[in-house]
Amino acid sequence: MAVRDNWFTENEVMWPGQAMSLKVEEVLFEGRSKFQDILVFRSSTYGTVLVLDGVIQLTERDEHAYQEMIAQLPLHSHPNPQSVLIVGGGDGGVCRHPDVASVTMCEIDELVCDVAKKYLSHSTATAFDDPRVHADAAEYVKDKCDAYDLVIVDSSDPIGPAETLFTSSFYSCLRKAMRPGAIMCNQGECIWLHLPLIADCLRSCHEIFPSVDYAYTTIPTYPSGQIGFLLCSTAAGAVLRRPLREPTPEMQAQLKYYSPAAHAAAFILPRFAEETVAAVRKPPMPYACTSGAPPLLTRSSLALAAVGAYVNVPLVTTARAALCKQMGALFLTQWRAHRHVCENFSPWRNATECTGMRFYHWGALAGFIGLLDAGFYQRPRQAAADFTIT
Ligand code: SPD
């Protein structure tokens, strides 16, 4: 029994040794569907709470931290989303977000929708007017081809009915259902608790999608106060961390968590998670933006150096060498002008010639630095700027 002495305590199978508890004012619904246990209660400080199989799915107080981000991150990374598929999300919290021509929601458990309509109708379950609820998400998307601009997988945790939604065969089905340039955003568990699982999922995504990244949000009632998102695009080179559009002022006024700045910040990971994600992120981040060690010799760094050399050697080094020649010549001229004064001081002549030679050497060094500058520094910096919003 999850509620004891007016306290609900979360099931801890996936996060052993820790548990979230909320004080219960009133149990509103308790039952079992074909798939899972469902509990709804009114808490004393977090509003109405929905619990599936002993795990908190949403509370009215902090649901926006998750539902806004899982919907708005992909929505604002796509230039023009028209058609959205939501897998799961039976509580209705996500499907009220996409303001697009068509939203299809496929939730495996109809009772979750019914309970949400009854107990969450004033907060999250406000967009159920025309829902198309399908029996099984994995089965449903199997038949689809090139149908969606966005796919949002708002699932519960992978122990239970949502297990298939974390597999590579499911990601492959989704990939087929997505249009060119479409974006998928999946509930991506918690970096503090599930890094190996996240790494597995990201590796599967890496095999299937040409662009892959990971973001997270903070939310007090999910385990460890955090939950992440796997974001993948069917387009190569898609930079998902940079919003392509800003919310309209009216939309921004309704959002409590999402903003373009929160979008960009959501992808900045602590170092221990960055190391895992950096290994599979596509396109890879320039090392200037990551906390990982810069790779010394990669194919791309060699290619950049070659381009830098090609651009710099003829332009910079010849220009600098020409300048150095002039300065060397100036010294020699000066020396000749003063020759009659210091004709017995041969060291002067040698010194002057040496100075000229030194300028040649400095010219060569400057050219080399120019090469490094353009090949290894400026170009990654430019690429870094592409990943940053200003
Ligand atoms: N550990 C809980 C993860 C729950 C994620 N899904 C929540 C569904 C809310 N619409």
mmCIF file of C-alpha atoms and ligand atoms in Angstrom:
data_model
loop_
_atom_site.group_PDB
_atom_site.id
_atom_site.type_symbol
_atom_site.label_atom_id
_atom_site.label_comp_id
_atom_site.label_asym_id
_atom_site.label_seq_id
_atom_site.Cartn_x
_atom_site.Cartn_y
_atom_site.Cartn_z
ATOM 1 C CA MET A 1 0.000 0.000 0.000
ATOM 2 C CA ALA A 2 1.617 3.254 -1.209
ATOM 3 C CA VAL A 3 -0.313 5.528 1.192
ATOM 4 C CA ARG A 4 0.388 5.042 4.871
ATOM 5 C CA ASP A 5 -0.414 7.410 7.766
ATOM 6 C CA ASN A 6 -1.473 10.068 5.207
ATOM 7 C CA TRP A 7 1.864 9.937 3.403
ATOM 8 C CA PHE A 8 2.418 8.581 -0.098
ATOM 9 C CA THR A 9 5.863 7.064 -0.605
ATOM 10 C CA GLU A 10 7.107 6.233 -4.083
ATOM 11 C CA ASN A 11 8.030 2.744 -5.205
ATOM 12 C CA GLU A 12 11.845 2.559 -5.271
ATOM 13 C CA VAL A 13 12.579 -0.329 -7.631
ATOM 14 C CA MET A 14 14.466 1.834 -10.096
ATOM 15 C CA TRP A 15 16.102 4.067 -7.481
ATOM 16 C CA PRO A 16 17.039 1.831 -4.567
ATOM 17 C CA GLY A 17 17.776 3.439 -1.228
ATOM 18 C CA GLN A 18 15.857 6.646 -1.824
ATOM 19 C CA ALA A 19 12.176 7.566 -1.925
ATOM 20 C CA MET A 20 10.000 10.605 -2.476
ATOM 21 C CA SER A 21 7.113 11.114 -0.075
ATOM 22 C CA LEU A 22 4.178 13.523 -0.327
ATOM 23 C CA LYS A 23 1.614 14.282 2.342
ATOM 24 C CA VAL A 24 -1.841 13.098 1.266
ATOM 25 C CA GLU A 25 -4.987 15.128 1.950
ATOM 26 C CA GLU A 26 -7.396 12.822 0.157
ATOM 27 C CA VAL A 27 -7.197 9.753 -2.074
ATOM 28 C CA LEU A 28 -9.345 10.560 -5.141
ATOM 29 C CA PHE A 29 -8.959 7.350 -7.143
ATOM 30 C CA GLU A 30 -7.332 3.994 -6.666
ATOM 31 C CA GLY A 31 -7.682 1.159 -9.187
ATOM 32 C CA ARG A 32 -6.048 -1.150 -11.659
ATOM 33 C CA SER A 33 -6.253 -1.053 -15.464
ATOM 34 C CA LYS A 34 -5.323 -3.878 -17.831
ATOM 35 C CA PHE A 35 -1.739 -2.584 -17.599
ATOM 36 C CA GLN A 36 -1.006 -0.934 -14.273
ATOM 37 C CA ASP A 37 -2.064 0.357 -10.854
ATOM 38 C CA ILE A 38 -3.459 3.884 -10.952
ATOM 39 C CA LEU A 39 -3.637 6.223 -7.968
ATOM 40 C CA VAL A 40 -4.782 9.841 -7.838
ATOM 41 C CA PHE A 41 -4.584 11.868 -4.639
ATOM 42 C CA ARG A 42 -4.787 15.440 -3.476
ATOM 43 C CA SER A 43 -1.533 16.323 -1.751
ATOM 44 C CA SER A 44 -1.136 19.031 0.838
ATOM 45 C CA THR A 45 1.528 21.013 -1.084
ATOM 46 C CA TYR A 46 1.730 19.729 -4.695
ATOM 47 C CA GLY A 47 -1.928 19.761 -5.804
ATOM 48 C CA THR A 48 -3.425 16.676 -7.439
ATOM 49 C CA VAL A 49 -0.944 13.859 -8.052
ATOM 50 C CA LEU A 50 -1.124 11.012 -10.601
ATOM 51 C CA VAL A 51 0.750 7.818 -9.751
ATOM 52 C CA LEU A 52 1.183 4.768 -12.029
ATOM 53 C CA ASP A 53 2.511 1.497 -10.615
ATOM 54 C CA GLY A 54 3.648 3.348 -7.498
ATOM 55 C CA VAL A 55 5.641 6.004 -9.422
ATOM 56 C CA ILE A 56 4.709 9.703 -9.544
ATOM 57 C CA GLN A 57 3.825 10.733 -13.121
ATOM 58 C CA LEU A 58 2.789 14.279 -12.432
ATOM 59 C CA THR A 59 1.856 16.740 -9.752
ATOM 60 C CA GLU A 60 -0.051 19.900 -10.586
ATOM 61 C CA ARG A 61 2.605 22.035 -8.946
ATOM 62 C CA ASP A 62 5.653 21.027 -10.984
ATOM 63 C CA GLU A 63 4.308 19.200 -14.072
ATOM 64 C CA HIS A 64 5.190 22.149 -16.343
ATOM 65 C CA ALA A 65 8.921 21.570 -15.766
ATOM 66 C CA TYR A 66 8.611 18.254 -17.607
ATOM 67 C CA GLN A 67 5.621 18.629 -19.946
ATOM 68 C CA GLU A 68 6.704 22.009 -21.303
ATOM 69 C CA MET A 69 10.249 20.906 -21.919
ATOM 70 C CA ILE A 70 9.453 17.551 -23.555
ATOM 71 C CA ALA A 71 7.126 19.387 -25.951
ATOM 72 C CA GLN A 72 8.781 22.779 -26.423
ATOM 73 C CA LEU A 73 12.377 21.574 -26.916
ATOM 74 C CA PRO A 74 11.544 19.694 -30.148
ATOM 75 C CA LEU A 75 8.854 22.187 -31.173
ATOM 76 C CA HIS A 76 11.337 25.060 -31.142
ATOM 77 C CA SER A 77 14.138 23.058 -32.735
ATOM 78 C CA HIS A 78 12.010 22.410 -35.832
ATOM 79 C CA PRO A 79 11.532 25.167 -38.416
ATOM 80 C CA ASN A 80 7.891 24.444 -39.175
ATOM 81 C CA PRO A 81 6.244 21.530 -37.336
ATOM 82 C CA GLN A 82 2.843 20.617 -38.740
ATOM 83 C CA SER A 83 2.149 17.126 -37.583
ATOM 84 C CA VAL A 84 2.928 15.766 -34.099
ATOM 85 C CA LEU A 85 2.706 12.249 -32.705
ATOM 86 C CA ILE A 86 2.591 11.820 -28.933
ATOM 87 C CA VAL A 87 3.305 8.316 -27.707
ATOM 88 C CA GLY A 88 1.962 7.829 -24.179
ATOM 89 C CA GLY A 89 1.036 11.070 -22.472
ATOM 90 C CA GLY A 90 -2.385 9.756 -21.456
ATOM 91 C CA ASP A 91 -2.696 12.326 -18.686
ATOM 92 C CA GLY A 92 -3.058 15.000 -21.395
ATOM 93 C CA GLY A 93 -0.263 17.192 -20.060
ATOM 94 C CA VAL A 94 1.845 17.150 -23.229
ATOM 95 C CA CYS A 95 -0.877 17.230 -25.887
ATOM 96 C CA ARG A 96 -2.037 20.684 -24.786
ATOM 97 C CA HIS A 97 1.349 22.119 -25.884
ATOM 98 C CA PRO A 98 1.852 21.655 -29.630
ATOM 99 C CA ASP A 99 0.065 24.476 -31.416
ATOM 100 C CA VAL A 100 0.201 22.727 -34.813
ATOM 101 C CA ALA A 101 -2.157 21.493 -37.536
ATOM 102 C CA SER A 102 -2.429 17.930 -36.293
ATOM 103 C CA VAL A 103 -1.656 16.165 -33.023
ATOM 104 C CA THR A 104 -2.109 12.433 -32.701
ATOM 105 C CA MET A 105 -1.843 10.913 -29.265
ATOM 106 C CA CYS A 106 -1.541 7.184 -28.827
ATOM 107 C CA GLU A 107 -1.787 6.022 -25.255
ATOM 108 C CA ILE A 108 -1.808 2.349 -24.446
ATOM 109 C CA ASP A 109 -3.947 2.722 -21.298
ATOM 110 C CA GLU A 110 -7.369 4.232 -21.845
ATOM 111 C CA LEU A 111 -8.084 4.294 -18.123
ATOM 112 C CA VAL A 112 -5.231 6.765 -17.605
ATOM 113 C CA CYS A 113 -6.976 9.156 -20.030
ATOM 114 C CA ASP A 114 -10.336 8.681 -18.304
ATOM 115 C CA VAL A 115 -8.899 9.270 -14.853
ATOM 116 C CA ALA A 116 -7.029 12.373 -16.078
ATOM 117 C CA LYS A 117 -10.189 13.766 -17.696
ATOM 118 C CA LYS A 118 -11.997 13.337 -14.394
ATOM 119 C CA TYR A 119 -9.400 14.508 -11.871
ATOM 120 C CA LEU A 120 -7.045 16.757 -13.840
ATOM 121 C CA SER A 121 -9.544 18.544 -16.077
ATOM 122 C CA HIS A 122 -8.669 21.995 -14.691
ATOM 123 C CA SER A 123 -4.918 21.650 -14.983
ATOM 124 C CA THR A 124 -3.255 19.200 -17.362
ATOM 125 C CA ALA A 125 -6.100 17.345 -19.109
ATOM 126 C CA THR A 126 -7.495 20.325 -20.991
ATOM 127 C CA ALA A 127 -6.915 19.273 -24.609
ATOM 128 C CA PHE A 128 -8.838 16.040 -24.885
ATOM 129 C CA ASP A 129 -11.502 17.452 -27.204
ATOM 130 C CA ASP A 130 -10.468 15.427 -30.220
ATOM 131 C CA PRO A 131 -8.035 12.810 -29.074
ATOM 132 C CA ARG A 132 -7.300 9.799 -31.268
ATOM 133 C CA VAL A 133 -6.288 7.176 -28.805
ATOM 134 C CA HIS A 134 -4.707 4.061 -30.253
ATOM 135 C CA ALA A 135 -4.386 0.687 -28.630
ATOM 136 C CA ASP A 136 -0.622 0.225 -28.651
ATOM 137 C CA ALA A 137 1.951 2.800 -29.556
ATOM 138 C CA ALA A 138 4.545 0.361 -30.850
ATOM 139 C CA GLU A 139 1.966 -1.435 -33.049
ATOM 140 C CA TYR A 140 0.451 1.818 -34.233
ATOM 141 C CA VAL A 141 3.630 3.438 -35.502
ATOM 142 C CA LYS A 142 4.687 0.276 -37.347
ATOM 143 C CA ASP A 143 2.382 1.140 -40.266
ATOM 144 C CA LYS A 144 3.390 4.794 -40.538
ATOM 145 C CA CYS A 145 5.798 6.225 -43.049
ATOM 146 C CA ASP A 146 7.006 9.831 -43.390
ATOM 147 C CA ALA A 147 4.029 11.062 -41.400
ATOM 148 C CA TYR A 148 5.285 13.259 -38.537
ATOM 149 C CA ASP A 149 7.447 16.334 -38.008
ATOM 150 C CA LEU A 150 7.702 15.691 -34.286
ATOM 151 C CA VAL A 151 7.417 12.557 -32.206
ATOM 152 C CA ILE A 152 7.187 13.020 -28.448
ATOM 153 C CA VAL A 153 7.507 9.872 -26.367
ATOM 154 C CA ASP A 154 6.017 10.776 -22.994
ATOM 155 C CA SER A 155 6.400 7.435 -21.312
ATOM 156 C CA SER A 156 6.614 6.139 -17.792
ATOM 157 C CA ASP A 157 9.776 4.318 -16.685
ATOM 158 C CA PRO A 158 11.026 1.241 -18.574
ATOM 159 C CA ILE A 159 9.916 -1.247 -15.909
ATOM 160 C CA GLY A 160 6.282 -1.981 -16.818
ATOM 161 C CA PRO A 161 4.117 -1.196 -19.852
ATOM 162 C CA ALA A 162 6.584 1.366 -21.256
ATOM 163 C CA GLU A 163 9.456 -1.125 -21.543
ATOM 164 C CA THR A 164 9.240 -1.423 -25.355
ATOM 165 C CA LEU A 165 9.431 2.353 -25.735
ATOM 166 C CA PHE A 166 13.125 2.264 -24.751
ATOM 167 C CA THR A 167 14.214 -0.301 -27.353
ATOM 168 C CA SER A 168 16.065 0.168 -30.588
ATOM 169 C CA SER A 169 13.340 -1.618 -32.585
ATOM 170 C CA PHE A 170 10.868 0.998 -31.340
ATOM 171 C CA TYR A 171 13.227 3.844 -32.295
ATOM 172 C CA SER A 172 13.515 2.265 -35.774
ATOM 173 C CA CYS A 173 9.724 2.220 -36.114
ATOM 174 C CA LEU A 174 9.591 5.864 -35.112
ATOM 175 C CA ARG A 175 12.357 6.751 -37.548
ATOM 176 C CA LYS A 176 10.270 5.358 -40.409
ATOM 177 C CA ALA A 177 7.253 7.306 -39.235
ATOM 178 C CA MET A 178 9.200 10.577 -39.243
ATOM 179 C CA ARG A 179 9.508 12.998 -42.134
ATOM 180 C CA PRO A 180 12.843 14.345 -43.370
ATOM 181 C CA GLY A 181 14.049 16.842 -40.765
ATOM 182 C CA ALA A 182 11.634 15.494 -38.146
ATOM 183 C CA ILE A 183 12.605 15.460 -34.463
ATOM 184 C CA MET A 184 11.953 12.860 -31.786
ATOM 185 C CA CYS A 185 12.023 13.732 -28.074
ATOM 186 C CA ASN A 186 11.867 10.855 -25.588
ATOM 187 C CA GLN A 187 11.584 10.805 -21.847
ATOM 188 C CA GLY A 188 15.253 10.114 -21.072
ATOM 189 C CA GLU A 189 15.414 9.165 -17.367
ATOM 190 C CA CYS A 190 17.833 10.640 -14.822
ATOM 191 C CA ILE A 191 21.575 11.188 -15.134
ATOM 192 C CA TRP A 192 22.028 10.651 -11.373
ATOM 193 C CA LEU A 193 20.324 7.260 -11.414
ATOM 194 C CA HIS A 194 20.280 5.773 -14.892
ATOM 195 C CA LEU A 195 23.407 6.774 -16.771
ATOM 196 C CA PRO A 196 24.062 3.216 -18.107
ATOM 197 C CA LEU A 197 20.474 2.993 -19.368
ATOM 198 C CA ILE A 198 20.769 6.469 -20.910
ATOM 199 C CA ALA A 199 24.037 5.439 -22.576
ATOM 200 C CA ASP A 200 22.346 2.324 -24.040
ATOM 201 C CA CYS A 201 19.411 4.349 -25.363
ATOM 202 C CA LEU A 202 21.723 6.984 -26.828
ATOM 203 C CA ARG A 203 23.829 4.299 -28.503
ATOM 204 C CA SER A 204 20.690 2.833 -30.082
ATOM 205 C CA CYS A 205 19.648 6.307 -31.231
ATOM 206 C CA HIS A 206 23.158 6.898 -32.576
ATOM 207 C CA GLU A 207 22.770 3.822 -34.811
ATOM 208 C CA ILE A 208 19.399 4.945 -36.118
ATOM 209 C CA PHE A 209 19.422 8.752 -36.333
ATOM 210 C CA PRO A 210 21.940 11.078 -37.978
ATOM 211 C CA SER A 211 21.601 13.705 -35.208
ATOM 212 C CA VAL A 212 21.419 12.906 -31.481
ATOM 213 C CA ASP A 213 21.653 14.997 -28.302
ATOM 214 C CA TYR A 214 20.530 14.930 -24.661
ATOM 215 C CA ALA A 215 18.971 17.616 -22.456
ATOM 216 C CA TYR A 216 17.440 17.673 -18.983
ATOM 217 C CA THR A 217 15.068 19.558 -16.757
ATOM 218 C CA THR A 218 14.804 19.958 -13.004
ATOM 219 C CA ILE A 219 11.629 18.782 -11.290
ATOM 220 C CA PRO A 220 11.283 18.208 -7.553
ATOM 221 C CA THR A 221 8.885 15.246 -7.587
ATOM 222 C CA TYR A 222 10.775 13.015 -10.036
ATOM 223 C CA PRO A 223 13.547 10.814 -8.620
ATOM 224 C CA SER A 224 16.643 12.858 -7.749
ATOM 225 C CA GLY A 225 14.854 16.001 -8.887
ATOM 226 C CA GLN A 226 15.811 15.646 -12.536
ATOM 227 C CA ILE A 227 14.705 13.997 -15.737
ATOM 228 C CA GLY A 228 16.278 14.005 -19.183
ATOM 229 C CA PHE A 229 15.254 13.945 -22.825
ATOM 230 C CA LEU A 230 16.752 12.070 -25.770
ATOM 231 C CA LEU A 231 16.484 14.279 -28.823
ATOM 232 C CA CYS A 232 17.102 12.906 -32.305
ATOM 233 C CA SER A 233 16.603 14.287 -35.770
ATOM 234 C CA THR A 234 16.255 12.532 -39.110
ATOM 235 C CA ALA A 235 18.386 15.349 -40.602
ATOM 236 C CA ALA A 236 22.168 15.136 -40.512
ATOM 237 C CA GLY A 237 23.904 18.001 -38.715
ATOM 238 C CA ALA A 238 20.773 19.170 -36.870
ATOM 239 C CA VAL A 239 21.754 21.384 -33.923
ATOM 240 C CA LEU A 240 18.952 20.633 -31.492
ATOM 241 C CA ARG A 241 20.338 22.759 -28.663
ATOM 242 C CA ARG A 242 19.675 25.959 -30.529
ATOM 243 C CA PRO A 243 16.022 27.037 -30.776
ATOM 244 C CA LEU A 244 15.195 27.967 -34.356
ATOM 245 C CA ARG A 245 12.162 30.025 -33.403
ATOM 246 C CA GLU A 246 11.155 32.084 -30.399
ATOM 247 C CA PRO A 247 7.796 31.521 -28.726
ATOM 248 C CA THR A 248 5.343 34.292 -29.542
ATOM 249 C CA PRO A 249 4.940 36.753 -26.637
ATOM 250 C CA GLU A 250 1.463 35.296 -25.922
ATOM 251 C CA MET A 251 2.832 31.756 -25.838
ATOM 252 C CA GLN A 252 5.840 32.781 -23.750
ATOM 253 C CA ALA A 253 3.488 34.392 -21.231
ATOM 254 C CA GLN A 254 1.762 31.035 -20.746
ATOM 255 C CA LEU A 255 4.953 29.056 -20.283
ATOM 256 C CA LYS A 256 6.357 28.747 -16.781
ATOM 257 C CA TYR A 257 9.597 26.879 -17.467
ATOM 258 C CA TYR A 258 10.513 27.010 -21.153
ATOM 259 C CA SER A 259 12.288 29.995 -22.721
ATOM 260 C CA PRO A 260 14.957 30.112 -25.465
ATOM 261 C CA ALA A 261 17.582 30.519 -22.730
ATOM 262 C CA ALA A 262 16.207 27.530 -20.760
ATOM 263 C CA HIS A 263 16.274 25.574 -24.045
ATOM 264 C CA ALA A 264 19.988 26.207 -24.577
ATOM 265 C CA ALA A 265 20.830 25.684 -20.893
ATOM 266 C CA ALA A 266 19.044 22.307 -20.823
ATOM 267 C CA PHE A 267 21.792 20.809 -23.003
ATOM 268 C CA ILE A 268 24.691 21.881 -20.780
ATOM 269 C CA LEU A 269 25.448 18.725 -18.832
ATOM 270 C CA PRO A 270 27.563 18.189 -15.742
ATOM 271 C CA ARG A 271 30.908 16.677 -16.638
ATOM 272 C CA PHE A 272 30.150 13.113 -15.542
ATOM 273 C CA ALA A 273 27.132 12.997 -17.863
ATOM 274 C CA GLU A 274 28.813 14.992 -20.632
ATOM 275 C CA GLU A 275 31.465 12.305 -20.963
ATOM 276 C CA THR A 276 28.791 9.699 -21.679
ATOM 277 C CA VAL A 277 26.780 11.879 -24.018
ATOM 278 C CA ALA A 278 29.784 13.359 -25.873
ATOM 279 C CA ALA A 279 30.712 9.862 -27.064
ATOM 280 C CA VAL A 280 27.471 9.499 -29.018
ATOM 281 C CA ARG A 281 26.331 13.056 -29.685
ATOM 282 C CA LYS A 282 25.822 13.849 -33.372
ATOM 283 C CA PRO A 283 27.006 16.234 -34.670
ATOM 284 C CA PRO A 284 29.875 16.188 -32.159
ATOM 285 C CA MET A 285 30.269 19.370 -30.138
ATOM 286 C CA PRO A 286 33.395 21.421 -30.712
ATOM 287 C CA TYR A 287 35.608 20.705 -27.713
ATOM 288 C CA ALA A 288 35.514 24.395 -26.805
ATOM 289 C CA CYS A 289 31.912 23.729 -25.680
ATOM 290 C CA THR A 290 32.357 20.440 -23.874
ATOM 291 C CA SER A 291 34.058 19.454 -20.675
ATOM 292 C CA GLY A 292 35.717 16.446 -22.275
ATOM 293 C CA ALA A 293 39.412 16.414 -23.132
ATOM 294 C CA PRO A 294 40.044 17.880 -26.594
ATOM 295 C CA PRO A 295 40.864 15.178 -29.086
ATOM 296 C CA LEU A 296 44.374 15.814 -30.429
ATOM 297 C CA LEU A 297 44.246 14.084 -33.747
ATOM 298 C CA THR A 298 40.880 13.442 -35.265
ATOM 299 C CA ARG A 299 39.971 13.230 -38.895
ATOM 300 C CA SER A 300 38.151 16.554 -38.621
ATOM 301 C CA SER A 301 41.015 18.341 -36.841
ATOM 302 C CA LEU A 302 43.439 17.156 -39.524
ATOM 303 C CA ALA A 303 41.023 18.264 -42.211
ATOM 304 C CA LEU A 304 40.688 21.665 -40.518
ATOM 305 C CA ALA A 305 44.470 21.986 -40.244
ATOM 306 C CA ALA A 306 44.810 21.149 -43.939
ATOM 307 C CA VAL A 307 42.234 23.795 -44.829
ATOM 308 C CA GLY A 308 43.943 26.264 -42.456
ATOM 309 C CA ALA A 309 47.301 25.564 -44.075
ATOM 310 C CA TYR A 310 45.838 25.925 -47.542
ATOM 311 C CA VAL A 311 44.285 29.287 -46.684
ATOM 312 C CA ASN A 312 47.099 30.618 -44.523
ATOM 313 C CA VAL A 313 50.343 29.574 -46.100
ATOM 314 C CA PRO A 314 49.933 31.503 -49.337
ATOM 315 C CA LEU A 315 48.170 34.500 -47.806
ATOM 316 C CA VAL A 316 49.560 35.072 -44.355
ATOM 317 C CA THR A 317 53.055 33.686 -44.485
ATOM 318 C CA THR A 318 53.903 35.307 -47.819
ATOM 319 C CA ALA A 319 52.497 38.645 -46.614
ATOM 320 C CA ARG A 320 54.444 38.447 -43.375
ATOM 321 C CA ALA A 321 57.580 37.199 -45.095
ATOM 322 C CA ALA A 322 57.355 40.123 -47.519
ATOM 323 C CA LEU A 323 57.043 42.513 -44.604
ATOM 324 C CA CYS A 324 59.988 40.866 -42.890
ATOM 325 C CA LYS A 325 62.058 41.162 -46.056
ATOM 326 C CA GLN A 326 61.319 44.870 -46.141
ATOM 327 C CA MET A 327 62.311 45.290 -42.516
ATOM 328 C CA GLY A 328 65.458 43.265 -43.030
ATOM 329 C CA ALA A 329 66.280 45.413 -46.072
ATOM 330 C CA LEU A 330 65.708 48.544 -43.991
ATOM 331 C CA PHE A 331 68.211 47.333 -41.443
ATOM 332 C CA LEU A 332 70.718 46.560 -44.184
ATOM 333 C CA THR A 333 70.195 49.986 -45.742
ATOM 334 C CA GLN A 334 70.704 51.626 -42.404
ATOM 335 C CA TRP A 335 73.785 49.597 -41.903
ATOM 336 C CA ARG A 336 75.139 50.643 -45.351
ATOM 337 C CA ALA A 337 74.390 54.276 -44.583
ATOM 338 C CA HIS A 338 76.412 54.083 -41.453
ATOM 339 C CA ARG A 339 79.095 51.905 -42.955
ATOM 340 C CA HIS A 340 81.669 54.601 -43.173
ATOM 341 C CA VAL A 341 81.190 55.253 -39.475
ATOM 342 C CA CYS A 342 81.385 51.733 -38.331
ATOM 343 C CA GLU A 343 83.343 49.994 -41.049
ATOM 344 C CA ASN A 344 85.591 48.479 -38.448
ATOM 345 C CA PHE A 345 82.728 47.000 -36.569
ATOM 346 C CA SER A 346 81.988 43.908 -38.591
ATOM 347 C CA PRO A 347 79.921 42.437 -35.802
ATOM 348 C CA TRP A 348 77.391 45.178 -36.604
ATOM 349 C CA ARG A 349 77.015 43.914 -40.145
ATOM 350 C CA ASN A 350 76.626 40.376 -38.997
ATOM 351 C CA ALA A 351 74.160 41.464 -36.362
ATOM 352 C CA THR A 352 72.102 43.358 -38.910
ATOM 353 C CA GLU A 353 72.005 40.440 -41.295
ATOM 354 C CA CYS A 354 71.112 38.166 -38.441
ATOM 355 C CA THR A 355 68.276 40.479 -37.470
ATOM 356 C CA GLY A 356 66.983 40.269 -41.018
ATOM 357 C CA MET A 357 67.178 36.480 -40.880
ATOM 358 C CA ARG A 358 65.467 36.447 -37.550
ATOM 359 C CA PHE A 359 62.581 38.337 -39.072
ATOM 360 C CA TYR A 360 62.335 35.667 -41.706
ATOM 361 C CA HIS A 361 62.157 33.069 -38.974
ATOM 362 C CA TRP A 362 59.565 35.025 -37.037
ATOM 363 C CA GLY A 363 57.610 35.384 -40.261
ATOM 364 C CA ALA A 364 57.619 31.635 -40.711
ATOM 365 C CA LEU A 365 56.604 31.122 -37.078
ATOM 366 C CA ALA A 366 53.813 33.682 -37.387
ATOM 367 C CA GLY A 367 52.613 31.887 -40.489
ATOM 368 C CA PHE A 368 52.633 28.619 -38.565
ATOM 369 C CA ILE A 369 50.723 30.227 -35.685
ATOM 370 C CA GLY A 370 48.307 31.622 -38.254
ATOM 371 C CA LEU A 371 47.816 28.084 -39.510
ATOM 372 C CA LEU A 372 47.098 26.785 -36.013
ATOM 373 C CA ASP A 373 44.931 29.800 -35.350
ATOM 374 C CA ALA A 374 42.755 29.186 -38.384
ATOM 375 C CA GLY A 375 42.835 25.393 -38.399
ATOM 376 C CA PHE A 376 42.541 24.541 -34.723
ATOM 377 C CA TYR A 377 41.181 27.608 -33.037
ATOM 378 C CA GLN A 378 39.167 29.986 -35.201
ATOM 379 C CA ARG A 379 37.222 27.343 -37.034
ATOM 380 C CA PRO A 380 36.212 25.333 -33.942
ATOM 381 C CA ARG A 381 35.371 28.702 -32.392
ATOM 382 C CA GLN A 382 33.085 29.457 -35.290
ATOM 383 C CA ALA A 383 31.550 26.017 -34.921
ATOM 384 C CA ALA A 384 31.193 26.660 -31.189
ATOM 385 C CA ALA A 385 29.376 29.876 -31.980
ATOM 386 C CA ASP A 386 26.934 27.850 -34.080
ATOM 387 C CA PHE A 387 26.078 25.845 -30.974
ATOM 388 C CA THR A 388 25.560 28.878 -28.778
ATOM 389 C CA ILE A 389 22.709 31.304 -28.728
ATOM 390 C CA THR A 390 23.542 34.893 -28.184
HETATM 391 N N1 SPD B 1 9.980 8.573 -13.044
HETATM 392 C C1 SPD B 1 8.812 9.145 -13.603
HETATM 393 C C2 SPD B 1 8.895 9.411 -15.046
HETATM 394 C C3 SPD B 1 7.587 9.821 -15.595
HETATM 395 C C4 SPD B 1 7.674 10.350 -16.959
HETATM 396 N N2 SPD B 1 6.410 10.480 -17.603
HETATM 397 C C5 SPD B 1 5.469 11.271 -16.989
HETATM 398 C C6 SPD B 1 4.237 11.423 -17.778
HETATM 399 C C7 SPD B 1 3.663 12.755 -17.582
HETATM 400 N N3 SPD B 1 2.867 13.172 -18.662
#
